[in-house]
Amino acid sequence: MKIGELLKEYRISQSKTKKEWAGNIISPSFYARVEKGANKISADTLLSLLQYNDVSIVEFFSRLKRNYRLLDKKDREINRLIDQAYYDGSKIDLQKINYLIEKSDLPKTDKENKLMLVAAYEALLTNDLTSLSEKTKRVIKERIINIDKFSVDDMNLYLNFMAFYNFSANCMISRGIIKHFNIEDNIKVQKNVLSISINMIILCIDNKQYEKADFYIIAMEKIKTLPEIYFFKMILAFLVNLIKYYKSQKQQYFDKCKNIVDNVAITGMKKYSEELEKYLERNE
């Protein structure tokens, strides 16, 4: 329940018209829009309005705070359900959550944003991000930017939607994440840090910002090489040698890149080796 809705409840309880309730504090037309949520009311005007109508200020704000707390709890629970459905790979659960959101008493804007978030997750499950509207992409981008402290699930979310951001924004977000997580021992966290770093090094190469790649290279090198992350380190070696080739134009670095592509193919990852080979050809 918002301020306008609560004011309306008190007004109706006193059997007053909007004009009677507004008195000489504000115009009835302006107040009518406050009730509908179309106009915002200043703190001073709100206090004057409550005093004019003999409404307990303590009681009003206590109820308002309680209502916002309940809405916030419901909002966080829906976010948790959305995340869980996505990581379970369940389109059916996402569709059920759609229904839950539509029937909820969340504010209209919050409800629309939640529905767009579900649409984005459904698009991820079907590998069809092209179907998303620009408005939906903006909602996702804002949600990630507003995260105060990234969890492993938040890192996965960012990984999936990195393409929505420009190069500068990706640099800002990714550096913040890596500074927070790169000293963790958790292998899942390390894999996410390595994946983000690889994506960013590729973006640095594509944008010819080779110096900016150093941050991500150092971050990857700090993570101890284990069997579980050997593949990531092999891709790192590929990208490092490609950057060295760009800077020096020495054939030896390009040849090392080709050797790594061959090794990836030998290990049975033929499709990935083909992608690396195409990338190498485009950047030769």
PDB file of C-alpha atoms in Angstrom:
ATOM      1  CA  MET A   1       0.000   0.000   0.000  1.00  0.00           C
ATOM      2  CA  LYS A   2       1.379   3.391  -1.039  1.00  0.00           C
ATOM      3  CA  ILE A   3       0.909   6.833   0.529  1.00  0.00           C
ATOM      4  CA  GLY A   4      -2.007   7.718  -1.765  1.00  0.00           C
ATOM      5  CA  GLU A   5      -3.804   4.450  -1.047  1.00  0.00           C
ATOM      6  CA  LEU A   6      -3.407   4.866   2.711  1.00  0.00           C
ATOM      7  CA  LEU A   7      -4.597   8.482   2.573  1.00  0.00           C
ATOM      8  CA  LYS A   8      -7.676   7.327   0.650  1.00  0.00           C
ATOM      9  CA  GLU A   9      -8.396   4.689   3.294  1.00  0.00           C
ATOM     10  CA  TYR A  10      -8.286   7.284   6.084  1.00  0.00           C
ATOM     11  CA  ARG A  11     -10.391   9.746   4.061  1.00  0.00           C
ATOM     12  CA  ILE A  12     -13.103   7.175   3.399  1.00  0.00           C
ATOM     13  CA  SER A  13     -13.091   6.133   7.069  1.00  0.00           C
ATOM     14  CA  GLN A  14     -14.021   9.746   7.930  1.00  0.00           C
ATOM     15  CA  SER A  15     -16.668   9.853   5.156  1.00  0.00           C
ATOM     16  CA  LYS A  16     -15.066  12.929   3.599  1.00  0.00           C
ATOM     17  CA  THR A  17     -14.957  14.019  -0.030  1.00  0.00           C
ATOM     18  CA  LYS A  18     -11.591  14.755  -1.648  1.00  0.00           C
ATOM     19  CA  LYS A  19     -12.365  18.464  -1.422  1.00  0.00           C
ATOM     20  CA  GLU A  20     -13.201  18.244   2.292  1.00  0.00           C
ATOM     21  CA  TRP A  21     -10.094  16.165   2.971  1.00  0.00           C
ATOM     22  CA  ALA A  22      -7.751  18.477   1.035  1.00  0.00           C
ATOM     23  CA  GLY A  23      -9.170  21.586   2.763  1.00  0.00           C
ATOM     24  CA  ASN A  24      -6.960  24.585   2.156  1.00  0.00           C
ATOM     25  CA  ILE A  25      -3.761  22.497   2.205  1.00  0.00           C
ATOM     26  CA  ILE A  26      -3.685  21.514  -1.492  1.00  0.00           C
ATOM     27  CA  SER A  27      -6.101  21.700  -4.408  1.00  0.00           C
ATOM     28  CA  PRO A  28      -8.672  18.861  -4.631  1.00  0.00           C
ATOM     29  CA  SER A  29      -7.529  18.031  -8.172  1.00  0.00           C
ATOM     30  CA  PHE A  30      -3.888  17.694  -7.084  1.00  0.00           C
ATOM     31  CA  TYR A  31      -4.925  15.598  -4.098  1.00  0.00           C
ATOM     32  CA  ALA A  32      -7.032  13.310  -6.329  1.00  0.00           C
ATOM     33  CA  ARG A  33      -3.911  12.575  -8.363  1.00  0.00           C
ATOM     34  CA  VAL A  34      -1.966  11.843  -5.142  1.00  0.00           C
ATOM     35  CA  GLU A  35      -4.506   9.167  -4.228  1.00  0.00           C
ATOM     36  CA  LYS A  36      -4.116   7.607  -7.677  1.00  0.00           C
ATOM     37  CA  GLY A  37      -0.323   7.689  -7.387  1.00  0.00           C
ATOM     38  CA  ALA A  38       0.011  10.099 -10.336  1.00  0.00           C
ATOM     39  CA  ASN A  39       1.358  12.970  -8.182  1.00  0.00           C
ATOM     40  CA  LYS A  40       3.925  12.885  -5.399  1.00  0.00           C
ATOM     41  CA  ILE A  41       3.290  14.767  -2.181  1.00  0.00           C
ATOM     42  CA  SER A  42       5.983  16.573  -0.201  1.00  0.00           C
ATOM     43  CA  ALA A  43       6.691  15.581   3.397  1.00  0.00           C
ATOM     44  CA  ASP A  44       5.575  19.008   4.699  1.00  0.00           C
ATOM     45  CA  THR A  45       2.281  18.868   2.791  1.00  0.00           C
ATOM     46  CA  LEU A  46       1.614  15.311   3.938  1.00  0.00           C
ATOM     47  CA  LEU A  47       2.171  16.235   7.587  1.00  0.00           C
ATOM     48  CA  SER A  48      -0.108  19.263   7.232  1.00  0.00           C
ATOM     49  CA  LEU A  49      -2.795  17.113   5.617  1.00  0.00           C
ATOM     50  CA  LEU A  50      -2.653  14.530   8.419  1.00  0.00           C
ATOM     51  CA  GLN A  51      -2.826  17.216  11.111  1.00  0.00           C
ATOM     52  CA  TYR A  52      -5.716  18.989   9.352  1.00  0.00           C
ATOM     53  CA  ASN A  53      -7.735  15.749   9.365  1.00  0.00           C
ATOM     54  CA  ASP A  54      -6.762  14.733  12.925  1.00  0.00           C
ATOM     55  CA  VAL A  55      -4.869  11.607  11.768  1.00  0.00           C
ATOM     56  CA  SER A  56      -2.179  10.297  14.102  1.00  0.00           C
ATOM     57  CA  ILE A  57       1.142  10.884  12.361  1.00  0.00           C
ATOM     58  CA  VAL A  58       2.796   8.059  14.330  1.00  0.00           C
ATOM     59  CA  GLU A  59       0.003   5.621  13.419  1.00  0.00           C
ATOM     60  CA  PHE A  60       0.016   6.652   9.736  1.00  0.00           C
ATOM     61  CA  PHE A  61       3.751   6.163   9.258  1.00  0.00           C
ATOM     62  CA  SER A  62       3.745   2.996  11.335  1.00  0.00           C
ATOM     63  CA  ARG A  63       1.128   1.490   9.007  1.00  0.00           C
ATOM     64  CA  LEU A  64       2.972   2.772   5.950  1.00  0.00           C
ATOM     65  CA  LYS A  65       6.256   1.250   7.126  1.00  0.00           C
ATOM     66  CA  ARG A  66       4.569  -2.080   7.889  1.00  0.00           C
ATOM     67  CA  ASN A  67       2.958  -2.168   4.452  1.00  0.00           C
ATOM     68  CA  TYR A  68       6.240  -1.389   2.694  1.00  0.00           C
ATOM     69  CA  ARG A  69       7.981  -4.080   4.747  1.00  0.00           C
ATOM     70  CA  LEU A  70       5.399  -6.685   3.697  1.00  0.00           C
ATOM     71  CA  LEU A  71       5.695  -5.650   0.043  1.00  0.00           C
ATOM     72  CA  ASP A  72       9.490  -5.801   0.234  1.00  0.00           C
ATOM     73  CA  LYS A  73       9.308  -9.305   1.704  1.00  0.00           C
ATOM     74  CA  LYS A  74       6.950 -10.413  -1.070  1.00  0.00           C
ATOM     75  CA  ASP A  75       9.200  -8.781  -3.693  1.00  0.00           C
ATOM     76  CA  ARG A  76      12.282 -10.639  -2.422  1.00  0.00           C
ATOM     77  CA  GLU A  77      10.394 -13.949  -2.281  1.00  0.00           C
ATOM     78  CA  ILE A  78       9.277 -13.594  -5.906  1.00  0.00           C
ATOM     79  CA  ASN A  79      12.879 -12.816  -6.918  1.00  0.00           C
ATOM     80  CA  ARG A  80      14.008 -15.968  -5.108  1.00  0.00           C
ATOM     81  CA  LEU A  81      11.380 -18.085  -6.882  1.00  0.00           C
ATOM     82  CA  ILE A  82      12.370 -16.654 -10.274  1.00  0.00           C
ATOM     83  CA  ASP A  83      16.059 -17.370  -9.673  1.00  0.00           C
ATOM     84  CA  GLN A  84      15.299 -20.902  -8.440  1.00  0.00           C
ATOM     85  CA  ALA A  85      13.086 -21.694 -11.448  1.00  0.00           C
ATOM     86  CA  TYR A  86      15.782 -20.503 -13.840  1.00  0.00           C
ATOM     87  CA  TYR A  87      18.607 -22.420 -12.220  1.00  0.00           C
ATOM     88  CA  ASP A  88      16.369 -25.511 -12.191  1.00  0.00           C
ATOM     89  CA  GLY A  89      15.796 -24.943 -15.910  1.00  0.00           C
ATOM     90  CA  SER A  90      12.022 -25.051 -15.392  1.00  0.00           C
ATOM     91  CA  LYS A  91       9.935 -23.075 -17.883  1.00  0.00           C
ATOM     92  CA  ILE A  92       6.799 -24.468 -16.240  1.00  0.00           C
ATOM     93  CA  ASP A  93       7.773 -22.963 -12.873  1.00  0.00           C
ATOM     94  CA  LEU A  94       8.517 -19.621 -14.537  1.00  0.00           C
ATOM     95  CA  GLN A  95       5.038 -19.653 -16.086  1.00  0.00           C
ATOM     96  CA  LYS A  96       3.536 -20.390 -12.660  1.00  0.00           C
ATOM     97  CA  ILE A  97       5.464 -17.442 -11.225  1.00  0.00           C
ATOM     98  CA  ASN A  98       4.025 -15.284 -14.015  1.00  0.00           C
ATOM     99  CA  TYR A  99       0.554 -16.086 -12.725  1.00  0.00           C
ATOM    100  CA  LEU A 100       1.652 -15.419  -9.125  1.00  0.00           C
ATOM    101  CA  ILE A 101       2.981 -11.973 -10.085  1.00  0.00           C
ATOM    102  CA  GLU A 102      -0.156 -11.034 -12.022  1.00  0.00           C
ATOM    103  CA  LYS A 103      -2.360 -11.918  -9.026  1.00  0.00           C
ATOM    104  CA  SER A 104      -0.103 -10.206  -6.467  1.00  0.00           C
ATOM    105  CA  ASP A 105      -0.774  -6.802  -4.891  1.00  0.00           C
ATOM    106  CA  LEU A 106       2.625  -5.454  -5.908  1.00  0.00           C
ATOM    107  CA  PRO A 107       2.610  -1.892  -7.315  1.00  0.00           C
ATOM    108  CA  LYS A 108       1.928  -1.764 -11.054  1.00  0.00           C
ATOM    109  CA  THR A 109       5.475  -0.749 -12.023  1.00  0.00           C
ATOM    110  CA  ASP A 110       7.071  -3.445  -9.829  1.00  0.00           C
ATOM    111  CA  LYS A 111       4.675  -6.014 -11.250  1.00  0.00           C
ATOM    112  CA  GLU A 112       5.575  -5.068 -14.833  1.00  0.00           C
ATOM    113  CA  ASN A 113       9.295  -5.253 -14.032  1.00  0.00           C
ATOM    114  CA  LYS A 114       8.888  -8.709 -12.483  1.00  0.00           C
ATOM    115  CA  LEU A 115       7.007  -9.973 -15.543  1.00  0.00           C
ATOM    116  CA  MET A 116       9.775  -8.662 -17.798  1.00  0.00           C
ATOM    117  CA  LEU A 117      12.371 -10.384 -15.609  1.00  0.00           C
ATOM    118  CA  VAL A 118      10.540 -13.703 -16.025  1.00  0.00           C
ATOM    119  CA  ALA A 119      10.411 -13.129 -19.803  1.00  0.00           C
ATOM    120  CA  ALA A 120      14.179 -12.580 -19.817  1.00  0.00           C
ATOM    121  CA  TYR A 121      14.820 -15.825 -17.948  1.00  0.00           C
ATOM    122  CA  GLU A 122      12.505 -17.723 -20.304  1.00  0.00           C
ATOM    123  CA  ALA A 123      14.460 -16.288 -23.247  1.00  0.00           C
ATOM    124  CA  LEU A 124      17.690 -17.498 -21.646  1.00  0.00           C
ATOM    125  CA  LEU A 125      16.309 -21.021 -21.284  1.00  0.00           C
ATOM    126  CA  THR A 126      15.412 -21.063 -24.985  1.00  0.00           C
ATOM    127  CA  ASN A 127      18.602 -19.254 -26.101  1.00  0.00           C
ATOM    128  CA  ASP A 128      16.571 -16.513 -27.783  1.00  0.00           C
ATOM    129  CA  LEU A 129      17.574 -13.144 -26.330  1.00  0.00           C
ATOM    130  CA  THR A 130      16.678 -11.467 -29.642  1.00  0.00           C
ATOM    131  CA  SER A 131      12.997 -11.749 -28.703  1.00  0.00           C
ATOM    132  CA  LEU A 132      13.407  -9.424 -25.719  1.00  0.00           C
ATOM    133  CA  SER A 133      12.241  -5.822 -25.960  1.00  0.00           C
ATOM    134  CA  GLU A 134      14.574  -2.923 -25.234  1.00  0.00           C
ATOM    135  CA  LYS A 135      12.490  -2.139 -22.146  1.00  0.00           C
ATOM    136  CA  THR A 136      13.020  -5.681 -20.813  1.00  0.00           C
ATOM    137  CA  LYS A 137      16.753  -5.430 -21.423  1.00  0.00           C
ATOM    138  CA  ARG A 138      16.802  -2.144 -19.507  1.00  0.00           C
ATOM    139  CA  VAL A 139      15.047  -3.726 -16.510  1.00  0.00           C
ATOM    140  CA  ILE A 140      17.636  -6.530 -16.409  1.00  0.00           C
ATOM    141  CA  LYS A 141      20.522  -4.101 -16.723  1.00  0.00           C
ATOM    142  CA  GLU A 142      19.187  -1.924 -13.905  1.00  0.00           C
ATOM    143  CA  ARG A 143      18.644  -4.931 -11.651  1.00  0.00           C
ATOM    144  CA  ILE A 144      22.263  -6.051 -12.044  1.00  0.00           C
ATOM    145  CA  ILE A 145      23.678  -2.540 -11.591  1.00  0.00           C
ATOM    146  CA  ASN A 146      21.650  -2.077  -8.382  1.00  0.00           C
ATOM    147  CA  ILE A 147      22.979  -5.261  -6.739  1.00  0.00           C
ATOM    148  CA  ASP A 148      24.939  -4.210  -3.643  1.00  0.00           C
ATOM    149  CA  LYS A 149      26.702  -7.490  -2.968  1.00  0.00           C
ATOM    150  CA  PHE A 150      26.952 -10.132  -5.663  1.00  0.00           C
ATOM    151  CA  SER A 151      26.135 -13.743  -4.851  1.00  0.00           C
ATOM    152  CA  VAL A 152      27.133 -16.703  -7.035  1.00  0.00           C
ATOM    153  CA  ASP A 153      23.654 -16.619  -8.619  1.00  0.00           C
ATOM    154  CA  ASP A 154      24.024 -12.890  -9.314  1.00  0.00           C
ATOM    155  CA  MET A 155      27.340 -13.606 -11.028  1.00  0.00           C
ATOM    156  CA  ASN A 156      25.600 -16.164 -13.237  1.00  0.00           C
ATOM    157  CA  LEU A 157      22.909 -13.614 -14.064  1.00  0.00           C
ATOM    158  CA  TYR A 158      25.523 -11.063 -15.086  1.00  0.00           C
ATOM    159  CA  LEU A 159      27.411 -13.655 -17.157  1.00  0.00           C
ATOM    160  CA  ASN A 160      24.255 -14.445 -19.105  1.00  0.00           C
ATOM    161  CA  PHE A 161      23.429 -10.797 -19.779  1.00  0.00           C
ATOM    162  CA  MET A 162      26.870  -9.268 -20.363  1.00  0.00           C
ATOM    163  CA  ALA A 163      25.899  -8.661 -23.990  1.00  0.00           C
ATOM    164  CA  PHE A 164      23.313  -6.098 -22.838  1.00  0.00           C
ATOM    165  CA  TYR A 165      26.033  -3.686 -21.646  1.00  0.00           C
ATOM    166  CA  ASN A 166      28.478  -1.539 -23.549  1.00  0.00           C
ATOM    167  CA  PHE A 167      32.207  -1.984 -23.072  1.00  0.00           C
ATOM    168  CA  SER A 168      32.586   0.721 -20.399  1.00  0.00           C
ATOM    169  CA  ALA A 169      29.703  -0.607 -18.284  1.00  0.00           C
ATOM    170  CA  ASN A 170      31.034  -4.157 -18.504  1.00  0.00           C
ATOM    171  CA  CYS A 171      34.456  -2.951 -17.344  1.00  0.00           C
ATOM    172  CA  MET A 172      32.914  -1.232 -14.320  1.00  0.00           C
ATOM    173  CA  ILE A 173      30.653  -4.135 -13.275  1.00  0.00           C
ATOM    174  CA  SER A 174      33.142  -6.935 -13.927  1.00  0.00           C
ATOM    175  CA  ARG A 175      36.002  -5.236 -12.068  1.00  0.00           C
ATOM    176  CA  GLY A 176      33.743  -4.758  -9.038  1.00  0.00           C
ATOM    177  CA  ILE A 177      32.772  -8.433  -9.055  1.00  0.00           C
ATOM    178  CA  ILE A 178      36.313  -9.715  -9.503  1.00  0.00           C
ATOM    179  CA  LYS A 179      37.711  -7.491  -6.753  1.00  0.00           C
ATOM    180  CA  HIS A 180      35.162  -9.022  -4.404  1.00  0.00           C
ATOM    181  CA  PHE A 181      35.450 -12.656  -5.428  1.00  0.00           C
ATOM    182  CA  ASN A 182      38.889 -13.450  -6.818  1.00  0.00           C
ATOM    183  CA  ILE A 183      40.375 -14.518  -3.468  1.00  0.00           C
ATOM    184  CA  GLU A 184      37.595 -17.050  -2.789  1.00  0.00           C
ATOM    185  CA  ASP A 185      38.462 -20.767  -2.603  1.00  0.00           C
ATOM    186  CA  ASN A 186      35.037 -21.855  -3.824  1.00  0.00           C
ATOM    187  CA  ILE A 187      35.556 -23.569  -7.207  1.00  0.00           C
ATOM    188  CA  LYS A 188      32.143 -22.406  -8.480  1.00  0.00           C
ATOM    189  CA  VAL A 189      33.034 -18.801  -7.697  1.00  0.00           C
ATOM    190  CA  GLN A 190      36.433 -19.218  -9.352  1.00  0.00           C
ATOM    191  CA  LYS A 191      34.841 -20.612 -12.514  1.00  0.00           C
ATOM    192  CA  ASN A 192      32.516 -17.619 -12.674  1.00  0.00           C
ATOM    193  CA  VAL A 193      35.416 -15.200 -12.169  1.00  0.00           C
ATOM    194  CA  LEU A 194      37.385 -16.997 -14.880  1.00  0.00           C
ATOM    195  CA  SER A 195      34.418 -16.942 -17.282  1.00  0.00           C
ATOM    196  CA  ILE A 196      33.813 -13.238 -16.714  1.00  0.00           C
ATOM    197  CA  SER A 197      37.530 -12.517 -17.150  1.00  0.00           C
ATOM    198  CA  ILE A 198      37.701 -14.456 -20.432  1.00  0.00           C
ATOM    199  CA  ASN A 199      34.688 -12.579 -21.790  1.00  0.00           C
ATOM    200  CA  MET A 200      36.233  -9.279 -20.769  1.00  0.00           C
ATOM    201  CA  ILE A 201      39.643 -10.063 -22.288  1.00  0.00           C
ATOM    202  CA  ILE A 202      37.875 -10.876 -25.567  1.00  0.00           C
ATOM    203  CA  LEU A 203      36.002  -7.552 -25.338  1.00  0.00           C
ATOM    204  CA  CYS A 204      39.299  -5.753 -24.663  1.00  0.00           C
ATOM    205  CA  ILE A 205      40.808  -7.373 -27.759  1.00  0.00           C
ATOM    206  CA  ASP A 206      37.764  -6.546 -29.902  1.00  0.00           C
ATOM    207  CA  ASN A 207      37.910  -2.923 -28.715  1.00  0.00           C
ATOM    208  CA  LYS A 208      41.710  -2.804 -29.071  1.00  0.00           C
ATOM    209  CA  GLN A 209      41.996  -1.891 -25.376  1.00  0.00           C
ATOM    210  CA  TYR A 210      44.850  -4.300 -24.667  1.00  0.00           C
ATOM    211  CA  GLU A 211      46.077  -2.527 -21.528  1.00  0.00           C
ATOM    212  CA  LYS A 212      42.675  -2.932 -19.875  1.00  0.00           C
ATOM    213  CA  ALA A 213      42.971  -6.681 -20.368  1.00  0.00           C
ATOM    214  CA  ASP A 214      45.881  -6.760 -17.873  1.00  0.00           C
ATOM    215  CA  PHE A 215      43.505  -6.524 -14.888  1.00  0.00           C
ATOM    216  CA  TYR A 216      41.622  -9.658 -15.981  1.00  0.00           C
ATOM    217  CA  ILE A 217      44.776 -11.556 -16.913  1.00  0.00           C
ATOM    218  CA  ILE A 218      46.247 -10.893 -13.447  1.00  0.00           C
ATOM    219  CA  ALA A 219      42.966 -11.942 -11.811  1.00  0.00           C
ATOM    220  CA  MET A 220      43.013 -15.255 -13.701  1.00  0.00           C
ATOM    221  CA  GLU A 221      46.667 -15.887 -12.952  1.00  0.00           C
ATOM    222  CA  LYS A 222      46.003 -15.479  -9.204  1.00  0.00           C
ATOM    223  CA  ILE A 223      43.683 -18.495  -9.271  1.00  0.00           C
ATOM    224  CA  LYS A 224      45.594 -21.711  -8.769  1.00  0.00           C
ATOM    225  CA  THR A 225      45.528 -24.078 -11.756  1.00  0.00           C
ATOM    226  CA  LEU A 226      43.558 -27.211 -10.886  1.00  0.00           C
ATOM    227  CA  PRO A 227      42.143 -29.945 -13.154  1.00  0.00           C
ATOM    228  CA  GLU A 228      38.654 -28.405 -12.834  1.00  0.00           C
ATOM    229  CA  ILE A 229      39.813 -25.080 -14.259  1.00  0.00           C
ATOM    230  CA  TYR A 230      42.562 -26.244 -16.625  1.00  0.00           C
ATOM    231  CA  PHE A 231      40.439 -25.444 -19.677  1.00  0.00           C
ATOM    232  CA  PHE A 232      39.977 -21.834 -18.535  1.00  0.00           C
ATOM    233  CA  LYS A 233      43.731 -21.445 -18.126  1.00  0.00           C
ATOM    234  CA  MET A 234      44.274 -22.839 -21.618  1.00  0.00           C
ATOM    235  CA  ILE A 235      41.947 -20.200 -23.061  1.00  0.00           C
ATOM    236  CA  LEU A 236      43.808 -17.582 -21.023  1.00  0.00           C
ATOM    237  CA  ALA A 237      47.079 -18.697 -22.644  1.00  0.00           C
ATOM    238  CA  PHE A 238      45.418 -18.406 -26.061  1.00  0.00           C
ATOM    239  CA  LEU A 239      44.241 -14.843 -25.415  1.00  0.00           C
ATOM    240  CA  VAL A 240      47.514 -13.716 -23.806  1.00  0.00           C
ATOM    241  CA  ASN A 241      49.510 -14.930 -26.804  1.00  0.00           C
ATOM    242  CA  LEU A 242      47.048 -13.287 -29.178  1.00  0.00           C
ATOM    243  CA  ILE A 243      47.556  -9.947 -27.408  1.00  0.00           C
ATOM    244  CA  LYS A 244      51.326 -10.422 -27.544  1.00  0.00           C
ATOM    245  CA  TYR A 245      51.017 -11.090 -31.281  1.00  0.00           C
ATOM    246  CA  TYR A 246      49.058  -7.852 -31.776  1.00  0.00           C
ATOM    247  CA  LYS A 247      51.613  -5.842 -29.853  1.00  0.00           C
ATOM    248  CA  SER A 248      54.759  -7.334 -31.403  1.00  0.00           C
ATOM    249  CA  GLN A 249      53.554  -8.914 -34.671  1.00  0.00           C
ATOM    250  CA  LYS A 250      55.897 -11.818 -33.904  1.00  0.00           C
ATOM    251  CA  GLN A 251      54.814 -15.054 -35.565  1.00  0.00           C
ATOM    252  CA  GLN A 252      55.866 -17.164 -32.582  1.00  0.00           C
ATOM    253  CA  TYR A 253      52.892 -15.892 -30.545  1.00  0.00           C
ATOM    254  CA  PHE A 254      50.443 -16.573 -33.351  1.00  0.00           C
ATOM    255  CA  ASP A 255      51.848 -20.101 -33.687  1.00  0.00           C
ATOM    256  CA  LYS A 256      51.306 -20.687 -29.961  1.00  0.00           C
ATOM    257  CA  CYS A 257      47.666 -19.709 -30.411  1.00  0.00           C
ATOM    258  CA  LYS A 258      47.342 -22.270 -33.211  1.00  0.00           C
ATOM    259  CA  ASN A 259      48.930 -24.940 -31.015  1.00  0.00           C
ATOM    260  CA  ILE A 260      46.407 -24.242 -28.267  1.00  0.00           C
ATOM    261  CA  VAL A 261      43.546 -24.552 -30.788  1.00  0.00           C
ATOM    262  CA  ASP A 262      44.937 -27.955 -31.818  1.00  0.00           C
ATOM    263  CA  ASN A 263      45.229 -29.063 -28.187  1.00  0.00           C
ATOM    264  CA  VAL A 264      41.612 -28.099 -27.507  1.00  0.00           C
ATOM    265  CA  ALA A 265      40.552 -30.233 -30.479  1.00  0.00           C
ATOM    266  CA  ILE A 266      42.650 -33.171 -29.268  1.00  0.00           C
ATOM    267  CA  THR A 267      40.932 -33.110 -25.872  1.00  0.00           C
ATOM    268  CA  GLY A 268      37.614 -33.753 -27.612  1.00  0.00           C
ATOM    269  CA  MET A 269      36.259 -30.189 -27.637  1.00  0.00           C
ATOM    270  CA  LYS A 270      36.141 -29.955 -31.414  1.00  0.00           C
ATOM    271  CA  LYS A 271      33.315 -27.424 -31.614  1.00  0.00           C
ATOM    272  CA  TYR A 272      35.061 -25.055 -29.216  1.00  0.00           C
ATOM    273  CA  SER A 273      38.357 -25.454 -31.077  1.00  0.00           C
ATOM    274  CA  GLU A 274      36.579 -24.512 -34.299  1.00  0.00           C
ATOM    275  CA  GLU A 275      35.240 -21.358 -32.627  1.00  0.00           C
ATOM    276  CA  LEU A 276      38.744 -20.459 -31.443  1.00  0.00           C
ATOM    277  CA  GLU A 277      40.131 -21.067 -34.918  1.00  0.00           C
ATOM    278  CA  LYS A 278      37.497 -18.782 -36.470  1.00  0.00           C
ATOM    279  CA  TYR A 279      38.297 -16.116 -33.887  1.00  0.00           C
ATOM    280  CA  LEU A 280      41.991 -16.458 -34.678  1.00  0.00           C
ATOM    281  CA  GLU A 281      41.349 -16.128 -38.422  1.00  0.00           C
ATOM    282  CA  ARG A 282      39.242 -13.003 -37.901  1.00  0.00           C
ATOM    283  CA  ASN A 283      42.025 -11.425 -35.842  1.00  0.00           C
ATOM    284  CA  GLU A 284      45.024 -12.545 -37.914  1.00  0.00           C
TER     285      GLU A 284
END
